[in-house]
Coordinates of C-alpha atoms in Angstrom, one line a residue:
X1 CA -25.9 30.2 -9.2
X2 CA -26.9 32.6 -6.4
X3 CA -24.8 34.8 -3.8
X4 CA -24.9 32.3 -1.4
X5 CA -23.9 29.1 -3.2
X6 CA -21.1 31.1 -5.1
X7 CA -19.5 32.5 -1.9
X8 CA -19.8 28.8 -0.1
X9 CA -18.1 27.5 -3.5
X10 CA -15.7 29.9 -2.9
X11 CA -15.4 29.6 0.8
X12 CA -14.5 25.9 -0.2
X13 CA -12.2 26.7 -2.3
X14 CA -10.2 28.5 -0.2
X15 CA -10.2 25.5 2.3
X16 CA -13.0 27.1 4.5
X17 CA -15.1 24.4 5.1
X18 CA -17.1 25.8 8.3
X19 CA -17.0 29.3 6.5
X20 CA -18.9 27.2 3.5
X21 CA -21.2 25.4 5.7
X22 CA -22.3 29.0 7.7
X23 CA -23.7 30.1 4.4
X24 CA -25.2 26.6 3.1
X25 CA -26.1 24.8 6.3
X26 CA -30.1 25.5 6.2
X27 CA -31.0 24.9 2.2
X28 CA -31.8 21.4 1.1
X29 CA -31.7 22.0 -2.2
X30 CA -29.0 19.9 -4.5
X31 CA -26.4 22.6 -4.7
X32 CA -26.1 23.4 -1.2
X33 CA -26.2 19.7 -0.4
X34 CA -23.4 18.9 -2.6
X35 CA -21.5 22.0 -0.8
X36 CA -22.2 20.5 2.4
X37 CA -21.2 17.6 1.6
X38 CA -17.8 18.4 0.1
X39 CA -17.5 20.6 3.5
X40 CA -18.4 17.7 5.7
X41 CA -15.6 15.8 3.5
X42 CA -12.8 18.2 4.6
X43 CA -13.8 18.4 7.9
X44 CA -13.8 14.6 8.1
X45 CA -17.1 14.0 8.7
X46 CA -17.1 11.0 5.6
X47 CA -20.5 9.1 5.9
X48 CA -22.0 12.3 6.8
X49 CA -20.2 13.6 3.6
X50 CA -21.2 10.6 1.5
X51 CA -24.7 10.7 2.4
X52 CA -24.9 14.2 1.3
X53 CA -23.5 14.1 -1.7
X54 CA -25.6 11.1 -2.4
X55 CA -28.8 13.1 -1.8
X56 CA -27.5 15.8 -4.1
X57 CA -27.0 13.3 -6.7
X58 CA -30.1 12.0 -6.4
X59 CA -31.9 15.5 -6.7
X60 CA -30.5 17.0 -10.0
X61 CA -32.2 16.7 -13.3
X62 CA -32.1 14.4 -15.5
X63 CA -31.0 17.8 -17.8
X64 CA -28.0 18.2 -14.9
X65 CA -25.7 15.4 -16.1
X66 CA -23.0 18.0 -14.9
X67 CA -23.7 19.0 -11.8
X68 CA -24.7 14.7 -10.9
X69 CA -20.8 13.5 -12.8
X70 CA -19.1 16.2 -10.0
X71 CA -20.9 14.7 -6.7
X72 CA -19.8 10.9 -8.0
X73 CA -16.6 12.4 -8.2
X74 CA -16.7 14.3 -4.5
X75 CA -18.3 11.1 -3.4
X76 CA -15.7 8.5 -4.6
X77 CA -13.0 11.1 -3.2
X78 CA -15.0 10.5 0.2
X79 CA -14.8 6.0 -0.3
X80 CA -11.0 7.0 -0.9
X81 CA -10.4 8.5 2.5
X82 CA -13.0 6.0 3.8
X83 CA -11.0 3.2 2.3
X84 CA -14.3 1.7 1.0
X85 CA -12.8 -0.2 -2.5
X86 CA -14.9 -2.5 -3.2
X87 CA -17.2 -0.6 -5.2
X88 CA -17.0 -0.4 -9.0
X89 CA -14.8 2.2 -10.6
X90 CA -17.1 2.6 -14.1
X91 CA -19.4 4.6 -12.0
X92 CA -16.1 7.1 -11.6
X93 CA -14.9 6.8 -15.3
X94 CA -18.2 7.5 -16.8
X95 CA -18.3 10.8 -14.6
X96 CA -14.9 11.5 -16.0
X97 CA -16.4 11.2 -19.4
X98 CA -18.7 13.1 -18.8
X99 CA -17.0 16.2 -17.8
X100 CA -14.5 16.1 -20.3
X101 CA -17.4 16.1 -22.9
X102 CA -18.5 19.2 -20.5
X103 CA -15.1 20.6 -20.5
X104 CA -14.9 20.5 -16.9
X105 CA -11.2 19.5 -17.0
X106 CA -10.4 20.1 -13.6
X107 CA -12.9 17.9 -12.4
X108 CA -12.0 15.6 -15.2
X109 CA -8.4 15.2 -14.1
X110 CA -9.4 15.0 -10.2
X111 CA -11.8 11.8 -11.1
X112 CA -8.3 10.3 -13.0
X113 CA -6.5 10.9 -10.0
X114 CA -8.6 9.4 -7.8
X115 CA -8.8 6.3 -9.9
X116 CA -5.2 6.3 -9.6
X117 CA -5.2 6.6 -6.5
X118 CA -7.4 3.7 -5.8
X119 CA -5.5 1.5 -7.6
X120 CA -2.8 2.1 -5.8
X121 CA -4.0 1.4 -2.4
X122 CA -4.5 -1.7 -4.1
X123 CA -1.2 -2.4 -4.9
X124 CA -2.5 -2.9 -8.6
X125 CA 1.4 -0.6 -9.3
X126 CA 1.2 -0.9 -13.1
X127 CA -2.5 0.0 -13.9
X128 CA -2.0 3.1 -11.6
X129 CA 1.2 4.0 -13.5
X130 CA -0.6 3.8 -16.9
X131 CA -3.8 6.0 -14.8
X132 CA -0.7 8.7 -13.6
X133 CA 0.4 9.1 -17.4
X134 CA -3.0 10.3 -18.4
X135 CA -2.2 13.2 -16.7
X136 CA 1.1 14.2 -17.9
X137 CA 0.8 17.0 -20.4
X138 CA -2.0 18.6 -18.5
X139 CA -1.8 22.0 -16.6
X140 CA -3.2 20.7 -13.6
X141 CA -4.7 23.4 -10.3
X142 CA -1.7 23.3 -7.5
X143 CA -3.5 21.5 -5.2
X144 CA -4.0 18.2 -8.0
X145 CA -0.6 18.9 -9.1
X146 CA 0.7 18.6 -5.5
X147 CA -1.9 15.3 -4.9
X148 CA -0.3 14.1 -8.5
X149 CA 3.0 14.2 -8.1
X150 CA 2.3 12.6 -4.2
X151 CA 0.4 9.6 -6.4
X152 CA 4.0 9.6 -8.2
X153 CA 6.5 9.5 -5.3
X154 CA 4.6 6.4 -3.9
X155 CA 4.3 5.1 -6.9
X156 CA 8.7 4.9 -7.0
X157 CA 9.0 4.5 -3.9
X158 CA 7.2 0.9 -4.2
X159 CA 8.8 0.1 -7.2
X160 CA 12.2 0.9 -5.1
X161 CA 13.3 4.0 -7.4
X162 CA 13.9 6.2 -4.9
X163 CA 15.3 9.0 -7.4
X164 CA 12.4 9.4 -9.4
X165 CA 10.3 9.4 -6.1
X166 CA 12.9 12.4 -4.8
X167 CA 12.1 14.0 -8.0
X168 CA 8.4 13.9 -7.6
X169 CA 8.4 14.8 -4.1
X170 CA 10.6 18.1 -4.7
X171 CA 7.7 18.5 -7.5
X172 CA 5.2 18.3 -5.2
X173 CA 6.0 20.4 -2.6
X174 CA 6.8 23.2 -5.4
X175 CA 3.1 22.7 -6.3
X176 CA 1.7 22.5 -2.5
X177 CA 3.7 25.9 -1.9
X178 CA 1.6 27.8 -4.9
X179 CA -1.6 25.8 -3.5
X180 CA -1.1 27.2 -0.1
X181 CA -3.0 23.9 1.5
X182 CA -0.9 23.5 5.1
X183 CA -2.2 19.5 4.9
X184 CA -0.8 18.9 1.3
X185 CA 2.9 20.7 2.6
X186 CA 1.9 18.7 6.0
X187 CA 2.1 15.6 3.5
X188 CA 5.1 16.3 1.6
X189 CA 7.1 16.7 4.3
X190 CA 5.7 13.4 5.7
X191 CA 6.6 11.5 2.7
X192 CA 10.0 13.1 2.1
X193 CA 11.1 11.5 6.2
X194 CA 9.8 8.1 4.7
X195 CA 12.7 8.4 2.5
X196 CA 15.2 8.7 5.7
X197 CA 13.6 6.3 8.0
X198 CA 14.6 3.2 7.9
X199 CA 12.7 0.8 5.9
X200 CA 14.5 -2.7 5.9
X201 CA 17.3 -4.9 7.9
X202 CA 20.3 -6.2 5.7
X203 CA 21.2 -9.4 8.3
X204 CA 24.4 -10.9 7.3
X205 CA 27.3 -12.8 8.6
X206 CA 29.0 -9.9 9.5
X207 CA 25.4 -9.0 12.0
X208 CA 22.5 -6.8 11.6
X209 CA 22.3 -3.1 9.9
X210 CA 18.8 -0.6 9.3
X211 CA 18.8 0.1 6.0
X212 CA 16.9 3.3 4.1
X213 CA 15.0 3.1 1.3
X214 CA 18.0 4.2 -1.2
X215 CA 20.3 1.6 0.7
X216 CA 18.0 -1.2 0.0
X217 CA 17.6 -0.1 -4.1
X218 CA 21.8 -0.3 -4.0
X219 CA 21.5 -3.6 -2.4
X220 CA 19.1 -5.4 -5.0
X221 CA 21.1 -3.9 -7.5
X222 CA 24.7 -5.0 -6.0
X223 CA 25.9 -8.7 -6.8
X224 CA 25.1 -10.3 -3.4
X225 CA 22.3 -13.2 -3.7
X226 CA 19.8 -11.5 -1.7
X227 CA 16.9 -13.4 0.3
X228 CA 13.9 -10.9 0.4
X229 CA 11.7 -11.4 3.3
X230 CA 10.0 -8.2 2.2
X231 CA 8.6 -9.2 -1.6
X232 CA 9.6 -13.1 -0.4
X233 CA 12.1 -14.4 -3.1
X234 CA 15.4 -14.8 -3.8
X235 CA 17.3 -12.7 -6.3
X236 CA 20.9 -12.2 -7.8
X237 CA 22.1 -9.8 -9.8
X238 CA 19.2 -10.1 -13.3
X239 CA 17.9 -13.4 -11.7
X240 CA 14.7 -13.3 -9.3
X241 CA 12.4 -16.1 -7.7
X242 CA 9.7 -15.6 -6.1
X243 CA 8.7 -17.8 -3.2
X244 CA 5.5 -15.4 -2.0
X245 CA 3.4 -18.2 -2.4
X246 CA 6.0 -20.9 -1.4
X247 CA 6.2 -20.5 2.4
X248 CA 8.0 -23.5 3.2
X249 CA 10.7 -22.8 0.4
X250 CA 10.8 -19.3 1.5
X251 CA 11.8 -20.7 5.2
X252 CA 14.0 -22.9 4.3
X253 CA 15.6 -20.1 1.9
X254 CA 15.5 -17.8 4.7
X255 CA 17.1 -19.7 7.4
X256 CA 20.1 -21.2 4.9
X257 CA 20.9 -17.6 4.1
X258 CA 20.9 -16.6 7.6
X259 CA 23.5 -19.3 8.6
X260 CA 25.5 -18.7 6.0
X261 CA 28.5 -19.3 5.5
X262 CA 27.6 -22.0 7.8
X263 CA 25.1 -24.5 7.9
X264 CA 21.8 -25.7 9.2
X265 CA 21.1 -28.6 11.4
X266 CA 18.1 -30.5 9.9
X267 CA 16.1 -30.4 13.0
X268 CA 16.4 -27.0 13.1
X269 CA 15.4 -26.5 9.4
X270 CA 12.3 -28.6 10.2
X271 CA 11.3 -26.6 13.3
X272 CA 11.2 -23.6 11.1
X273 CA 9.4 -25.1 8.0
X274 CA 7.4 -26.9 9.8
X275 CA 6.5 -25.5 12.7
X276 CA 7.3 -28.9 15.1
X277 CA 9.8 -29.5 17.9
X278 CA 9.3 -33.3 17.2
X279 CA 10.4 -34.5 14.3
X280 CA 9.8 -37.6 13.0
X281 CA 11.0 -39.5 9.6
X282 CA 7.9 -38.3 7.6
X283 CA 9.3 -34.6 8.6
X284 CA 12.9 -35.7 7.3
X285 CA 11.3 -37.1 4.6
X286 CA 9.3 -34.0 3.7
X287 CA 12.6 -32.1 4.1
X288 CA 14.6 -33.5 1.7
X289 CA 11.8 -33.3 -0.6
X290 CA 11.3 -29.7 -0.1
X291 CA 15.5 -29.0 -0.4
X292 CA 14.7 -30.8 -3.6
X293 CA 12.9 -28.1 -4.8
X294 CA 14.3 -25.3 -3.5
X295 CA 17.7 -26.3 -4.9
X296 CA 16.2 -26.7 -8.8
X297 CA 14.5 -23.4 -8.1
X298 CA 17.8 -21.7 -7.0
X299 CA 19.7 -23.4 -8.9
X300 CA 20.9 -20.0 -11.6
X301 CA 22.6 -18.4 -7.7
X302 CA 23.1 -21.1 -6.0
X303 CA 23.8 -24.8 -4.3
X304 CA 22.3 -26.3 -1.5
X305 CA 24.5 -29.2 -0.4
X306 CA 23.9 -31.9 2.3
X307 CA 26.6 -31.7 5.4
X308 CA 26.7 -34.3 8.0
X309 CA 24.8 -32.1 10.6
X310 CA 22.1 -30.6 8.0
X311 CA 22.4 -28.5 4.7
X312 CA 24.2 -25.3 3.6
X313 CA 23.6 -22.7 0.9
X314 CA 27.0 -21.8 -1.1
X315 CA 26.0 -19.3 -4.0
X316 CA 27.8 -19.1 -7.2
X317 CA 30.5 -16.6 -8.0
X318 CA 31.3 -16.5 -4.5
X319 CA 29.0 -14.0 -4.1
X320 CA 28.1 -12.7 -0.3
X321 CA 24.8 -13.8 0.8
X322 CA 22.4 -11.4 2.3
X323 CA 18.8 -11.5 4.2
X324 CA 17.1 -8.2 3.7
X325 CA 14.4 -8.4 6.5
X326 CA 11.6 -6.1 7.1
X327 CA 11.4 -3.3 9.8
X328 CA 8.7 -5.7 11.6
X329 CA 8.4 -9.3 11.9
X330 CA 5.4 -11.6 11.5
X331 CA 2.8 -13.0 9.9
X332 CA 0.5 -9.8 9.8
X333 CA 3.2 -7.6 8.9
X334 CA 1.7 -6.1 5.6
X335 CA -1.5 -5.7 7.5
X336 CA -0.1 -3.5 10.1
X337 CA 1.8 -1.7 7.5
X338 CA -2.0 -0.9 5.9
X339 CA -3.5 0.2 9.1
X340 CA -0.7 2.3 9.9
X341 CA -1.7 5.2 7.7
X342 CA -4.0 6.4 9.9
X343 CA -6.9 5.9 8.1
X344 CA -9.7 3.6 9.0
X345 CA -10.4 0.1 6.7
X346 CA -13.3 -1.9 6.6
X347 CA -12.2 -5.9 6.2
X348 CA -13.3 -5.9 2.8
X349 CA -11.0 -3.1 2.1
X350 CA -8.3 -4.8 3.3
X351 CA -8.7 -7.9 1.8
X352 CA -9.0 -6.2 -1.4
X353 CA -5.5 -4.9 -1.1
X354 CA -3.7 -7.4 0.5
X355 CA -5.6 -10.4 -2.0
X356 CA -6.8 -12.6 0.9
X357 CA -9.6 -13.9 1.4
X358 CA -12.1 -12.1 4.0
X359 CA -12.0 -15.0 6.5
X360 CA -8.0 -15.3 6.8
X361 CA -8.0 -11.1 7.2
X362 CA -10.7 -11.5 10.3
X363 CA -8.6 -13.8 11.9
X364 CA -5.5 -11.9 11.3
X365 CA -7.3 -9.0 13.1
X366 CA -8.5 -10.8 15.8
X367 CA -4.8 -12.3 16.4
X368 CA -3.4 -8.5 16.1
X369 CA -6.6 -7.3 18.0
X370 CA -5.8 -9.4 21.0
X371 CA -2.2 -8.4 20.9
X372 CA -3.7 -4.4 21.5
X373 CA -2.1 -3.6 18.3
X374 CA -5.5 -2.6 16.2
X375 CA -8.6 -1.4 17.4
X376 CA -12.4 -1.6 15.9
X377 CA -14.8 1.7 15.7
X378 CA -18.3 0.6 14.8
X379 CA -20.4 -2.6 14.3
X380 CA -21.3 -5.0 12.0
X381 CA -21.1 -3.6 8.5
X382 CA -19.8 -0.2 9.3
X383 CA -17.1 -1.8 11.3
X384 CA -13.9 0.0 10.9
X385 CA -10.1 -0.9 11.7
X386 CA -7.5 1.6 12.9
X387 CA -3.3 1.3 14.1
X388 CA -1.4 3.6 15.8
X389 CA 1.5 5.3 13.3
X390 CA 4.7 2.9 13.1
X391 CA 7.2 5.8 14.5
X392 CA 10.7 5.4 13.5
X393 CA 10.3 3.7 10.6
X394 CA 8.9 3.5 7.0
X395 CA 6.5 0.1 6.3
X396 CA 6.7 1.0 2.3
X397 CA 8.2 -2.2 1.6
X398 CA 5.7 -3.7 3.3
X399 CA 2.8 -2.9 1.8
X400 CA 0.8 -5.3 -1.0
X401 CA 3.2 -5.2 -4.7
X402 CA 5.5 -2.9 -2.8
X403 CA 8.5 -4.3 -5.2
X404 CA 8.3 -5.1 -9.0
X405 CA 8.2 -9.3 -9.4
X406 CA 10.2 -9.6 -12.3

């Protein structure tokens, strides 16, 4: 390695990216294009980044199999922050191989992480836990310890255990301290006010309340029957249905709870189902069928019983009945809560994580896109979609698997 690559390394290292790129920014040769690559990467210059790293791949030896496994990891780092998923992860995991056969550790641990981190974008909670616990044990650099234990917190704070994600967080500031990175403290402190914001609305007879992250946990674990408009279900106490891909059962649900202790006229039930203001027998036909099957389906919690006027919900035990609501309504909700990280997602991307289809997430986009709530950068293929931040409050429990189904 000469003087020059050595000190842009080092310059790198350090987090000096245009102080790298001074030194590096004339050579074309494989080692100074993976440096201004990674360089480009931090300054977020990302298909410059990728392009560069790809060239550098391309231009070691066959005898190089190190120095080629490090640029597929700097260059699935750069589809992370790109949000480009859709490619396959064995390209990553081979590379991982790789440099654990090397005994390049540190690079070793960062391709893990970065799988992890992949998987969770995608909502896919359990495989990134079991990718996370291949990393306990190790000694990891502050600055993957501190991107580690971030992994972590989200990790609890979508499964709704808000301790352990406390835990983590306090873990990774400790480790973003030592690293001395400003954007990993920067983070930290961003995902500890998560924790404070609200993130859900506990609607009940008694009105509306914002409820935190920690407040919602209490709530799913209390005895009230609890219609979740965030994960779509109903739950009480060790019982949980899901109705996610139920929407009329999860209307109905939604609008007996919210009545309660009253109940609902059936016109009104069928307005919301059904989306008509003109009801005709067939609808009060379909309606009965469709209380039909809610009831046997909440049957363990609850009745539904016919009234003159419509139907009413009376759960067993006398328990309250509660309708935890997200922060924002609506249809697109989950994909606002995705584009609200500031990061820019191609459609693909987004239907990866959210498990539509691309179609139903372009007309999503075009719905939100007309509202002025999203915005496109680019065309055709390297089209990219971008929302403002969601001050005020935390979308966590919107976001794809953001609570445990069973």
């Amino acid at each position: 390695m000469d003087s020059l690559i050595a000190a842009s390394a080092r310059a790198l290292a350090a987090g000096d990216a245009l102080g790298a790129l001074k030194r590096v920014a004339l050579r074309d040769d494989p080692p100074a294009l993976a440096l201004r690559g990674i360089a480009m990467a931090q300054l977020g210059e990302h298909p410059r980044a990728r392009e560069l790293l790809r060239r550098a791949a391309s231009g070691f030896g066959s005898h190089e199999e190190l120095a080629r496994a490090r640029c597929v990891v700097a260059e699935a780092e750069v589809a992370l922050a790109m949000r480009d998923l859709g490619g396959s992860p064995r390209a990553l995991t081979a590379a991982a191989v790789t440099l654990e056969a090397r005994d390049d550790l540190v690079n070793a641990l960062q391709a893990r992480l970065i799988a992890a981190r992949r998987l969770l974008l995608l909502g896919r909670l359990d495989e990134a836990a079991a990718a996370l616990s291949l990393l306990d044990g190790h000694n990891l650099p502050p600055s993957l310890a501190a991107v580690a234990e971030l992994a972590s917190a989200e990790l609890a704070l979508r499964s709704l255990r808000t301790g352990t994600a406390r835990a983590a967080l306090t873990r990774a500031h400790d480790a973003a301290l030592r690293a001395r990175v400003p954007a990993l403290l920067a983070e930290v402190a961003e995902a500890r006010a998560a924790l404070e914001r609200p993130a859900a609305r506990r609607i009940a007879a008694d009105g509306e309340q914002a409820l935190r992250l920690d407040e919602v946990e209490a709530l799913l674990a209390s005895d009230a029957l609890v219609v979740d408009a965030c994960r779509r279900g109903v739950g009480g106490g060790d019982t949980w249905r899901s109705l996610a891909r139920r929407p009329v059962l999860f209307s109905l649900a939604r609008a007996l709870a919210a009545a309660w202790p009253g109940d609902v006229d059936r016109d009104a039930l069928i307005a919301d189902a059904f989306r008509t203001r003109d009801p005709d027998e067939t609808h009060r036909a379909r309606l009965r069928v469709e209380i039909g099957r809610l009831r046997a389906l909440v049957k363990p919690m609850a009745r539904i019983e016919a009234t003159p006027q419509g139907f009413i919900l009376t759960p067993n035990d006398a328990r309250p009945v509660v309708v935890l609501a997200p922060p924002i309504d609506g249809d697109q909700a989950s994909l606002v809560a995705l584009l609200s990280d500031g990061a820019a997602w191609s459609t693909s991307a987004l239907a990866l994580a959210l498990g539509a289809s691309q179609r139903t997430v372009q007309r999503a986009l075009a719905e939100l896109e007309a509202e002025r709530r999203v915005r496109a950068i680019g065309q055709t293929r390297a089209r990219r979609w971008l929302a403002p931040p969601l001050a005020g409050f935390t979308t966590i429990l919107l976001l794809p698997a953001a609570l445990p189904i069973e």
